[in-house]
Coordinates of C-alpha atoms in Angstrom, one line a residue:
M1265 CA 0.0 0.0 0.0
S1266 CA 1.4 3.4 -1.0
I1267 CA 0.2 6.7 0.3
T1268 CA 0.7 8.2 -3.2
R1269 CA -2.1 6.0 -4.5
L1270 CA -4.7 7.9 -2.4
P1271 CA -6.9 10.6 -3.9
T1272 CA -5.7 14.1 -3.0
G1273 CA -8.7 14.8 -0.8
S1274 CA -8.3 11.6 1.1
L1275 CA -4.6 12.2 1.4
W1276 CA -5.1 15.6 3.1
L1277 CA -7.7 14.2 5.4
I1278 CA -5.4 11.4 6.5
V1279 CA -2.4 13.8 7.0
S1280 CA -4.6 16.2 9.0
G1281 CA -6.0 13.3 11.0
C1282 CA -2.5 12.1 11.8
L1283 CA -1.3 15.5 13.0
L1284 CA -4.4 15.9 15.1
L1285 CA -3.8 12.5 16.8
M1286 CA -0.2 13.4 17.4
L1287 CA -1.2 16.5 19.4
S1288 CA -4.1 14.9 21.2
F1289 CA -2.2 11.9 22.4
G1290 CA 1.1 13.7 23.0
L1291 CA -0.6 16.2 25.3
R1292 CA -2.6 13.6 27.1
S1293 CA 0.4 11.3 27.6
S1294 CA 2.3 14.1 29.4
F1295 CA 0.0 14.3 32.5
G1296 CA 2.0 11.8 34.4
L1297 CA 4.9 14.3 34.4
F1298 CA 2.7 16.7 36.5
V1299 CA 1.9 14.3 39.4
E1300 CA 4.9 15.1 41.5
P1301 CA 4.9 18.9 40.8
I1302 CA 1.2 19.2 41.7
Q1303 CA 1.8 17.0 44.7
A1304 CA 4.7 19.3 45.9
F1305 CA 2.7 22.5 45.2
T1306 CA -0.6 21.4 46.8
G1307 CA 0.4 18.8 49.3
W1308 CA -2.2 16.4 48.0
G1309 CA -1.6 12.7 48.0
R1310 CA -1.3 10.6 44.8
D1311 CA -4.7 9.2 45.5
I1312 CA -6.3 12.6 45.1
I1313 CA -4.3 13.4 41.9
G1314 CA -4.7 9.9 40.7
L1315 CA -8.5 10.2 41.1
A1316 CA -8.6 13.3 38.9
L1317 CA -6.6 11.6 36.2
A1318 CA -8.9 8.5 36.6
I1319 CA -11.9 10.8 36.1
Q1320 CA -10.2 12.1 33.0
N1321 CA -10.0 8.5 31.6
L1322 CA -13.6 7.8 32.6
A1323 CA -14.9 11.0 31.1
W1324 CA -13.0 10.2 27.9
G1325 CA -14.8 6.9 27.7
V1326 CA -18.3 8.1 28.6
V1327 CA -18.2 11.2 26.4
A1328 CA -16.6 9.1 23.5
V1329 CA -20.0 7.3 23.2
L1330 CA -21.9 10.6 22.9
A1331 CA -19.2 12.1 20.6
G1332 CA -19.2 9.1 18.3
G1333 CA -23.0 9.4 17.9
L1334 CA -22.8 13.1 17.2
A1335 CA -20.0 12.5 14.7
D1336 CA -22.0 9.9 12.9
R1337 CA -25.0 12.2 12.7
F1338 CA -23.6 15.7 12.3
G1339 CA -20.0 15.2 11.0
H1340 CA -16.6 14.7 12.5
A1341 CA -15.2 18.2 12.1
K1342 CA -17.8 19.9 14.5
V1343 CA -17.1 17.3 17.2
L1344 CA -13.3 17.7 16.8
I1345 CA -13.5 21.6 17.1
A1346 CA -15.6 21.3 20.2
G1347 CA -13.3 18.7 21.6
A1348 CA -10.2 20.9 21.1
A1349 CA -11.9 23.8 22.9
L1350 CA -12.8 21.6 25.9
Y1351 CA -9.3 20.2 25.9
A1352 CA -7.7 23.6 26.0
L1353 CA -10.0 24.9 28.7
G1354 CA -9.4 21.9 31.0
I1355 CA -5.6 22.2 30.7
W1356 CA -5.8 26.0 31.4
M1357 CA -7.8 25.4 34.5
T1358 CA -5.2 23.0 35.8
A1359 CA -2.4 25.6 35.9
D1360 CA -1.9 26.8 39.5
V1361 CA -4.8 24.6 40.7
A1362 CA -5.6 25.1 44.4
A1363 CA -8.9 23.4 44.8
I1364 CA -9.7 19.7 44.4
W1365 CA -12.9 20.4 42.5
V1366 CA -11.0 22.5 40.0
L1367 CA -8.5 19.6 39.5
N1368 CA -11.4 17.1 39.1
G1369 CA -13.3 19.4 36.8
G1370 CA -10.4 20.6 34.6
T1371 CA -7.8 17.9 34.6
G1372 CA -10.6 15.3 35.1
F1373 CA -13.8 16.0 33.2
L1374 CA -13.0 18.7 30.7
V1375 CA -9.7 17.3 29.5
G1376 CA -11.3 13.8 29.3
A1377 CA -14.2 15.2 27.3
G1378 CA -11.7 17.0 25.1
V1379 CA -9.6 13.9 24.4
A1380 CA -12.9 12.0 23.6
G1381 CA -13.6 14.6 20.9
T1382 CA -10.2 14.6 19.4
A1383 CA -8.9 11.0 19.7
F1384 CA -9.2 7.6 17.9
G1385 CA -13.0 7.2 18.3
I1386 CA -13.6 10.3 16.1
V1387 CA -10.5 10.5 13.9
L1388 CA -10.0 6.8 12.9
P1389 CA -13.5 6.2 11.6
A1390 CA -13.1 9.4 9.4
M1391 CA -9.8 8.1 8.1
A1392 CA -11.2 4.6 7.5
G1393 CA -14.2 5.9 5.7
A1394 CA -12.0 7.9 3.3
V1395 CA -10.4 4.9 1.7
A1396 CA -11.4 1.7 0.1
P1397 CA -12.0 -1.4 2.3
S1398 CA -8.8 -3.0 1.1
Q1399 CA -6.8 0.0 2.5
R1400 CA -8.7 0.3 5.8
Q1401 CA -6.4 -1.7 8.1
W1402 CA -3.3 0.1 6.7
V1403 CA -4.9 3.5 7.4
L1404 CA -5.9 2.4 10.9
G1405 CA -2.4 1.4 11.6
V1406 CA -1.0 4.7 10.3
G1407 CA -3.4 6.7 12.4
T1408 CA -2.6 4.7 15.5
A1409 CA 1.1 5.1 14.8
A1410 CA 0.6 8.9 14.5
G1411 CA -0.8 9.1 18.0
S1412 CA 2.2 7.2 19.3
M1413 CA 4.6 9.5 17.5
G1414 CA 2.9 12.4 19.2
Q1415 CA 3.6 10.7 22.5
C1416 CA 7.2 10.2 21.5
L1417 CA 7.9 13.7 20.4
L1418 CA 5.8 15.8 22.8
V1419 CA 6.4 14.2 26.2
P1420 CA 10.2 15.2 26.3
V1421 CA 9.2 18.6 25.0
I1422 CA 6.7 19.0 27.8
Q1423 CA 9.3 18.0 30.4
R1424 CA 11.7 20.6 29.0
L1425 CA 8.8 23.2 29.3
I1426 CA 8.3 22.2 32.9
D1427 CA 12.1 22.7 33.6
A1428 CA 12.1 26.0 31.8
L1429 CA 8.7 27.6 32.7
G1430 CA 7.6 25.6 35.7
W1431 CA 4.7 23.2 35.7
S1432 CA 2.1 26.0 35.5
G1433 CA 3.7 27.7 32.6
A1434 CA 4.0 24.4 30.8
L1435 CA 0.3 23.8 31.1
H1436 CA -0.5 27.2 29.6
V1437 CA 1.6 26.4 26.6
M1438 CA -0.1 23.0 26.3
A1439 CA -3.5 24.7 26.4
L1440 CA -2.5 26.8 23.3
M1441 CA -1.3 23.7 21.6
A1442 CA -4.7 22.0 22.2
L1443 CA -6.5 24.9 20.5
G1444 CA -4.4 24.2 17.4
M1445 CA -6.3 21.0 16.9
A1446 CA -9.3 22.9 15.8
V1447 CA -7.5 24.1 12.7
L1448 CA -6.4 20.5 11.9
A1449 CA -10.1 19.4 12.0
M1450 CA -11.0 21.5 9.0
P1451 CA -10.2 19.0 6.3
L1452 CA -12.5 16.5 7.9
A1453 CA -15.4 18.8 7.2
A1454 CA -15.2 17.7 3.6
R1455 CA -15.0 13.9 4.1
H1456 CA -15.1 12.0 0.8
G1457 CA -17.7 9.3 0.2
T1458 CA -21.4 8.8 -0.1
P1459 CA -23.8 10.7 2.2
A1460 CA -24.9 7.4 3.7
E1461 CA -21.4 6.7 4.8
H1462 CA -20.3 10.1 6.1
G1463 CA -21.2 13.2 8.0
K1464 CA -24.6 14.1 6.6
P1465 CA -27.7 14.1 8.8
T1466 CA -29.3 10.7 8.8
S1467 CA -32.4 9.9 6.8
P1468 CA -35.3 7.9 8.2
Q1469 CA -33.9 4.8 6.6
S1470 CA -30.4 5.4 8.1
A1471 CA -32.0 6.0 11.5
H1472 CA -33.7 2.7 11.2
D1473 CA -30.4 1.1 10.3
F1474 CA -28.7 2.7 13.3
R1475 CA -31.3 1.3 15.7
A1476 CA -31.1 -2.1 14.0
T1477 CA -27.3 -2.0 14.3
L1478 CA -27.4 -1.2 18.0
S1479 CA -30.0 -4.0 18.5
L1480 CA -27.7 -6.5 16.9
A1481 CA -24.7 -5.2 18.9
R1482 CA -26.6 -5.7 22.2
G1483 CA -27.1 -9.4 21.4
H1484 CA -23.7 -10.0 19.9
A1485 CA -21.5 -12.0 22.3
S1486 CA -18.2 -11.4 20.4
Y1487 CA -18.8 -7.6 20.6
W1488 CA -19.1 -7.7 24.4
L1489 CA -16.1 -10.0 24.8
L1490 CA -14.1 -7.5 22.7
T1491 CA -15.4 -4.8 25.0
L1492 CA -14.4 -6.7 28.2
G1493 CA -10.9 -7.5 26.7
F1494 CA -10.3 -3.8 25.9
F1495 CA -10.9 -3.0 29.6
V1496 CA -7.6 -4.8 30.3
C1497 CA -5.8 -2.7 27.7
G1498 CA -7.1 0.4 29.3
F1499 CA -6.0 -0.8 32.8
H1500 CA -2.4 -1.3 31.5
I1501 CA -2.1 2.0 29.6
G1502 CA -3.8 4.2 32.3
F1503 CA -1.7 2.8 35.1
I1504 CA 1.6 3.0 33.3
T1505 CA 1.1 6.5 31.7
V1506 CA 0.2 8.1 35.1
H1507 CA 2.2 6.1 37.6
L1508 CA 5.4 5.0 35.8
P1509 CA 6.9 8.5 36.3
P1510 CA 6.4 8.6 40.1
F1511 CA 7.3 4.9 40.3
L1512 CA 10.6 5.7 38.8
A1513 CA 11.1 8.8 40.9
D1514 CA 10.5 6.8 44.0
A1515 CA 13.3 4.5 42.8
G1516 CA 15.7 7.4 42.5
F1517 CA 15.6 8.0 38.8
D1518 CA 15.9 11.5 37.4
P1519 CA 12.5 13.0 36.1
A1520 CA 14.0 13.0 32.6
V1521 CA 14.2 9.2 32.7
A1522 CA 10.5 9.0 33.2
A1523 CA 9.9 11.4 30.3
W1524 CA 12.1 9.5 28.0
S1525 CA 10.5 6.2 29.1
I1526 CA 7.1 7.4 28.1
S1527 CA 8.6 8.9 24.9
L1528 CA 10.3 5.5 24.1
I1529 CA 6.9 3.8 24.6
G1530 CA 5.5 6.1 22.0
L1531 CA 8.4 5.7 19.6
C1532 CA 8.3 1.9 19.7
N1533 CA 4.5 1.9 19.3
V1534 CA 4.9 3.6 15.9
A1535 CA 6.4 0.3 14.7
G1536 CA 4.1 -1.7 16.9
A1537 CA 0.9 0.0 15.6
L1538 CA 2.0 -0.3 12.0
L1539 CA 3.0 -3.9 12.4
S1540 CA -0.3 -4.6 14.1
G1541 CA -2.2 -3.0 11.3
V1542 CA -0.4 -5.1 8.7
C1543 CA -0.8 -8.3 10.8
S1544 CA -4.5 -7.6 11.4
G1545 CA -5.0 -7.4 7.6
R1546 CA -3.3 -10.8 7.0
F1547 CA -4.0 -12.9 10.1
S1548 CA -6.9 -13.4 12.5
M1549 CA -7.4 -10.2 14.4
R1550 CA -8.5 -12.3 17.4
G1551 CA -5.2 -14.1 17.3
V1552 CA -3.3 -10.8 17.1
L1553 CA -5.0 -9.6 20.2
I1554 CA -4.3 -12.8 22.1
A1555 CA -0.6 -12.6 21.2
I1556 CA -0.4 -8.9 22.3
Y1557 CA -1.9 -9.6 25.8
G1558 CA 0.3 -12.7 26.2
A1559 CA 3.4 -10.6 25.4
R1560 CA 2.3 -7.9 27.9
A1561 CA 2.1 -10.5 30.7
V1562 CA 5.6 -11.8 29.9
A1563 CA 7.1 -8.3 29.7
T1564 CA 5.6 -7.0 32.9
T1565 CA 6.6 -10.2 34.8
L1566 CA 10.2 -9.9 33.7
F1567 CA 10.2 -6.1 34.6
L1568 CA 9.1 -7.0 38.2
L1569 CA 11.4 -9.9 38.7
L1570 CA 14.6 -8.4 37.2
P1571 CA 16.6 -5.9 39.2
L1572 CA 15.4 -2.3 38.5
S1573 CA 18.0 -0.4 36.5
L1574 CA 18.2 2.0 33.6
P1575 CA 18.5 -0.8 31.0
S1576 CA 15.6 -2.7 32.5
V1577 CA 13.4 0.4 32.4
L1578 CA 14.3 1.2 28.8
G1579 CA 13.9 -2.4 27.8
F1580 CA 10.4 -2.6 29.4
S1581 CA 9.5 0.7 27.8
A1582 CA 10.6 -0.5 24.4
V1583 CA 8.7 -3.8 24.6
M1584 CA 5.5 -2.2 26.0
G1585 CA 5.8 0.4 23.3
L1586 CA 5.6 -2.3 20.6
L1587 CA 2.4 -3.6 22.4
W1588 CA 1.0 -0.2 23.6
L1589 CA -1.7 0.7 21.1
A1590 CA -1.1 -2.3 18.9
T1591 CA -4.5 -3.4 20.2
V1592 CA -6.3 -0.6 18.4
P1593 CA -6.0 -1.7 14.7
P1594 CA -7.4 -5.3 15.4
T1595 CA -10.0 -4.0 17.8
T1596 CA -11.3 -1.3 15.4
G1597 CA -10.9 -3.8 12.6
L1598 CA -13.1 -6.3 14.4
V1599 CA -15.8 -3.7 15.0
A1600 CA -15.7 -2.8 11.3
A1601 CA -15.8 -6.5 10.3
M1602 CA -18.8 -7.2 12.6
F1603 CA -20.9 -4.1 11.8
G1604 CA -19.3 -2.1 8.9
T1605 CA -18.2 1.5 9.0
R1606 CA -21.5 3.5 8.8
Y1607 CA -21.9 3.6 12.6
M1608 CA -18.4 2.6 13.5
A1609 CA -17.7 5.7 15.6
T1610 CA -20.7 4.9 17.8
L1611 CA -20.1 1.2 18.1
Y1612 CA -16.3 1.7 18.7
G1613 CA -17.2 4.3 21.2
V1614 CA -19.0 1.7 23.3
V1615 CA -16.0 -0.7 23.1
F1616 CA -13.7 2.2 24.0
L1617 CA -15.9 2.9 27.1
G1618 CA -14.8 -0.5 28.3
H1619 CA -11.2 0.5 27.7
Q1620 CA -11.6 3.7 29.7
L1621 CA -13.3 2.0 32.6
G1622 CA -10.1 -0.1 32.7
S1623 CA -8.0 3.1 32.6
F1624 CA -10.0 4.6 35.4
S1625 CA -9.4 1.4 37.4
G1626 CA -5.7 1.3 36.8
V1627 CA -5.1 5.0 37.5
W1628 CA -7.3 5.1 40.6
L1629 CA -6.1 1.8 42.0
G1630 CA -2.5 2.8 41.5
G1631 CA -2.9 6.0 43.5
W1632 CA -5.1 4.4 46.2
L1633 CA -2.8 1.3 46.8
Y1634 CA 0.3 3.5 46.8
E1635 CA -1.1 5.7 49.5
T1636 CA -2.5 2.7 51.4
T1637 CA 0.6 0.3 51.2
G1638 CA 3.4 2.6 50.1
S1639 CA 4.0 0.4 47.0
Y1640 CA 2.8 -0.1 43.4
D1641 CA 3.6 -3.9 43.5
G1642 CA -0.1 -5.0 43.9
V1643 CA -1.1 -3.1 40.8
W1644 CA 1.7 -4.4 38.7
W1645 CA 0.8 -8.0 39.5
T1646 CA -2.9 -7.3 38.9
A1647 CA -1.9 -6.1 35.5
V1648 CA -0.2 -9.4 34.8
A1649 CA -3.3 -11.4 35.9
L1650 CA -5.6 -9.3 33.8
S1651 CA -3.4 -10.0 30.7
L1652 CA -4.2 -13.7 31.1
V1653 CA -7.9 -12.9 31.6
A1654 CA -7.8 -10.9 28.3
M1655 CA -6.3 -13.8 26.4
A1656 CA -9.1 -16.0 27.6
L1657 CA -11.8 -13.5 26.7
H1658 CA -10.5 -13.1 23.1
W1659 CA -10.3 -16.8 22.4
P1660 CA -14.0 -17.4 21.4
I1661 CA -14.4 -14.1 19.5
S1662 CA -15.7 -14.4 15.9
D1663 CA -15.0 -11.8 13.3
Q1664 CA -17.9 -12.8 11.0
P1665 CA -20.3 -10.0 9.9
V1666 CA -23.6 -9.9 11.8
Q1667 CA -26.6 -10.7 9.7
G1668 CA -29.8 -8.8 9.2
R1669 CA -28.6 -5.4 8.0
D1670 CA -28.8 -3.8 4.6
A1671 CA -25.7 -4.5 2.5
T1672 CA -25.0 -0.8 2.1
V1673 CA -24.8 -0.3 5.8
S1674 CA -22.4 -3.2 6.3
A1675 CA -20.0 -2.1 3.6

């Protein structure tokens, strides 16, 4: 698959979508760097800060369902612009935060809602709908890799901003960067394809198809197994993104090591996401997910059993990076295979809610257990056990298209 084979309109849409995902995920992945500065400034425990970041993940998942429905009905660009505005406002409120309700409302709800309106659930369906079905998995892999590249490039930059401007000044700059996503949303206002597939208001027939699709999804066992499995992915990513930096600081590492570890995860996930996209197009997507969760269990176990050192931290970060968002192409691909792309944003939004419930659990449990026991060990081993549960959940999943819908809807 060559990018030069794409029509010009689709090419610009994909480029804009990739840049938007780079900003959205790069900014979001940087919040773990602020746990210790906010703790030092306010005197709050990691359970309080962790709860705000857990709310962020939960708000992301809940609002993603609503945002997906709005994008399917009114178009992706409007949702993206609103998401960018909420994202920027939430970050701005976090600077010099002095009240817990402001932390929960800004860092928690508003940033979470902003990420929901600017992340995979909105951008990937737009990108997938702009290309032929044969190109879909490749495009999903490219979009996922773009989010990871944003994590790789922006997290070290944010750490430098914290060093140069202080944590509050860095957040102000991040808020301005978030507003820039509204400009990148413009090409998605002219999505290519038929009105039935893209952002036009739904007709009575398409509304009937939407209700029929949701009805089939409610009774589709594989769809709910996929949702439960994605909970585990969210648990891993939420916990590591937020708590790996303070975990390393407790072990005596420089803050720059944490920033570069998160960055390395993003860099390696560029390759991991692209490889996952290719493998998901050639092999069983269910099998790809089973392999990913099995590898996560092995990598985390080795990280816990081996002596903690700079090589072990970087090695763990690299391996987890290869597996980080590698779950997204096969998961989104399974949703598309089961139900088609017409209501993919909504249906993927429900699956992603399961992911974000997992993120909420991982972030909150990490902070609570740390304040209760003084250690993250319990959460690390819980992450290993959940990897094994995810493997079992994906085993019986079928990727066969559901029956009973109009052929144009399932395309």
